[in-house]
Amino acid sequence: MSLVQSVDNVALLPAYLAAGTAVLVLLVDLLAARAVATVAVAALGAAGTALGAALVGVAGERRTFCVGGDCSWLWTGRAALVAVVIALLTLGVLALSGPLLRAGRVPVGEYCFLLACAMTGGVVLGAAGDLITLVVALETLTLPLYVLVGLRRGSLAGAEAAVTFFVVSVVATTVTLLGAALLYAVTGSLHLDRLGAAFGADGERLLDLPLSTVAVALVVAGLAFKVAAVPFHAWAPATYDGAPLPVAAYLSTASKLGGVVALLAVVQRALPATVTGPMLALLAVLTMTVGNLVALRQQRTVRLLAWSSVAQAGYILAPLGALALAGGRTADARAGAYAAAVAYTVFFVLLELAAFAAVVALRPADGDGGTLADLRGAARRHPWVGGAFALALIGLAGLPPGLAGLFAKVTVVRALLAGHAGWLALVVALNAVLGLAYYLRLAATLYAAPDGVAVRPARIVVVALGIATALAVVLGFAPQLVLDVAAR
């Protein structure tokens, strides 16, 4: 019997655009040898990829690379959302990279090419329908970042960070591939939907095999490295602090988004809830608690943001763990939990990018993030940048007027309560209060007087309210829009 594989080039258009951007960057850098032209091509390619992904997403669900009923590429509303966000993050990081590239310590062509390659992996990741496509896409997103972290000439810290990131990521990938191989040995398939059907129809029989439980645990553990979940988090603070600031921003946003999307795909569609539930719930509690406690002691800006992003990963994992523990009680509860995880991730990466953008603007060109003391009074010298930084911190803390961050945390708590995981909602609430200490401390430092006397908190509130008022109209409709798209 012959098998015919279908190919839908329209569904593959976003991947073509992203990969074409990488090729064009190489050609322009080779032929024109002008930094401005190279960066312009990379920026236009990222914008074109975002537009193409949105247009294909609006056209409805599309599938390709299908044999029988199993498809390796599924372009849905969620895949389009992931691709658009990845492309826009790439565009934003390119904009942040101006001072770094002008300093001359980073080769422009290689830098833009590697960013475009990472973008390609992120675009493919959201549409992956089997474990092989998922792992290849995740590694395509991650591999260029090893080089980007250590690309700055003459930086020992960058080289150390790159080696740390490389070693840990290789171990994580090996663990994931071992888990995928064992899953194939147990079920005879690597397609996510086929795996889900196998565990659904023969769940008790398969889970009686120790090999099945080990396989599921290995896949979850390997992907937990990518989101820097505790206890697989130790690489993140050192890597972020040693990398150039724009690269650290990309690691904290696009790379984190990729790990969450991969984990969400296997938990939602492939792996049994009886195994993933306890693991994800435990990881969520450990990640948010350890991240917040260690962030309280940080004196370096990037390390503080890195540990805060570890804590944020715990909030993202919480609804997934709660849903699995509840056994997915209803279709609405399942959809709400998955949508909450996606929505929280989208708003987190946007706020995190804004925070890193402010650090880049406040620090010297080609400099590192420095210490908290280096930012003392920065908002007095640069009111607009400092105000934007303070608003991003308030949003990450989940306080009004940071509408996006407040909505994201409310959405997560609501999903936990709907999944009958009130205890986990309480842990999230307590950790959110714990996180206020270092977010508000950094915000107060921005407005501290040169003589060391901190500014009155009322001034921070007034500045944040002023900026929030200007953004309220735009952000007012965004949360529900993201939830609707993520739920598809």
mmCIF file of C-alpha atoms in Angstrom, residues 69-71 74 128-135 176-207 211-212 215-216 219-220 223 262 265-273 276:
data_model
loop_
_atom_site.group_PDB
_atom_site.id
_atom_site.type_symbol
_atom_site.label_atom_id
_atom_site.label_comp_id
_atom_site.label_asym_id
_atom_site.label_seq_id
_atom_site.Cartn_x
_atom_site.Cartn_y
_atom_site.Cartn_z
ATOM 1 C CA GLY A 69 -4.781 11.224 9.522
ATOM 2 C CA ASP A 70 -1.472 12.149 11.169
ATOM 3 C CA CYS A 71 -0.016 15.582 10.364
ATOM 4 C CA LEU A 74 -0.799 22.128 12.053
ATOM 5 C CA ALA A 128 4.753 21.195 15.220
ATOM 6 C CA GLY A 129 2.516 18.127 15.137
ATOM 7 C CA ASP A 130 5.029 15.455 16.149
ATOM 8 C CA LEU A 131 7.903 15.123 18.588
ATOM 9 C CA ILE A 132 10.609 15.156 15.898
ATOM 10 C CA THR A 133 9.396 18.435 14.396
ATOM 11 C CA LEU A 134 8.981 19.834 17.908
ATOM 12 C CA VAL A 135 12.525 18.990 19.029
ATOM 13 C CA THR A 176 14.139 14.964 25.745
ATOM 14 C CA LEU A 177 15.265 12.779 22.847
ATOM 15 C CA LEU A 178 15.709 9.793 25.155
ATOM 16 C CA GLY A 179 12.178 10.307 26.431
ATOM 17 C CA ALA A 180 10.858 10.594 22.851
ATOM 18 C CA ALA A 181 12.647 7.371 21.871
ATOM 19 C CA LEU A 182 11.136 5.526 24.831
ATOM 20 C CA LEU A 183 7.685 6.893 23.974
ATOM 21 C CA TYR A 184 8.100 5.536 20.459
ATOM 22 C CA ALA A 185 9.136 2.164 21.854
ATOM 23 C CA VAL A 186 6.001 2.063 24.002
ATOM 24 C CA THR A 187 3.392 3.454 21.595
ATOM 25 C CA GLY A 188 4.907 3.044 18.105
ATOM 26 C CA SER A 189 4.208 6.678 17.198
ATOM 27 C CA LEU A 190 5.699 10.156 17.554
ATOM 28 C CA HIS A 191 2.714 12.234 16.390
ATOM 29 C CA LEU A 192 1.307 14.176 19.328
ATOM 30 C CA ASP A 193 -2.353 13.385 18.658
ATOM 31 C CA ARG A 194 -1.572 9.696 18.097
ATOM 32 C CA LEU A 195 0.345 9.596 21.404
ATOM 33 C CA GLY A 196 -2.592 11.226 23.163
ATOM 34 C CA ALA A 197 -4.984 8.690 21.642
ATOM 35 C CA ALA A 198 -2.724 5.804 22.684
ATOM 36 C CA PHE A 199 -2.582 6.942 26.302
ATOM 37 C CA GLY A 200 -6.303 7.695 26.225
ATOM 38 C CA ALA A 201 -7.419 4.316 24.869
ATOM 39 C CA ASP A 202 -4.846 2.119 26.603
ATOM 40 C CA GLY A 203 -3.782 4.468 29.353
ATOM 41 C CA GLU A 204 -3.950 2.057 32.263
ATOM 42 C CA ARG A 205 -2.177 -0.698 30.351
ATOM 43 C CA LEU A 206 0.598 1.598 29.110
ATOM 44 C CA LEU A 207 1.116 3.310 32.456
ATOM 45 C CA LEU A 211 9.061 2.432 30.763
ATOM 46 C CA SER A 212 6.041 4.648 29.998
ATOM 47 C CA ALA A 215 9.534 8.237 29.114
ATOM 48 C CA VAL A 216 6.922 10.846 30.075
ATOM 49 C CA VAL A 219 10.252 14.497 28.114
ATOM 50 C CA VAL A 220 8.782 16.846 30.729
ATOM 51 C CA LEU A 223 11.538 20.659 28.275
ATOM 52 C CA ALA A 262 6.810 22.957 23.443
ATOM 53 C CA ALA A 265 2.023 20.978 23.142
ATOM 54 C CA VAL A 266 3.116 17.702 24.717
ATOM 55 C CA VAL A 267 1.091 18.158 27.908
ATOM 56 C CA GLN A 268 -2.092 19.163 26.115
ATOM 57 C CA ARG A 269 -2.027 16.684 23.258
ATOM 58 C CA ALA A 270 0.322 13.792 23.967
ATOM 59 C CA LEU A 271 1.198 12.891 27.558
ATOM 60 C CA PRO A 272 -1.038 11.372 30.272
ATOM 61 C CA ALA A 273 -2.267 13.767 32.945
ATOM 62 C CA THR A 276 2.444 15.148 34.099
#
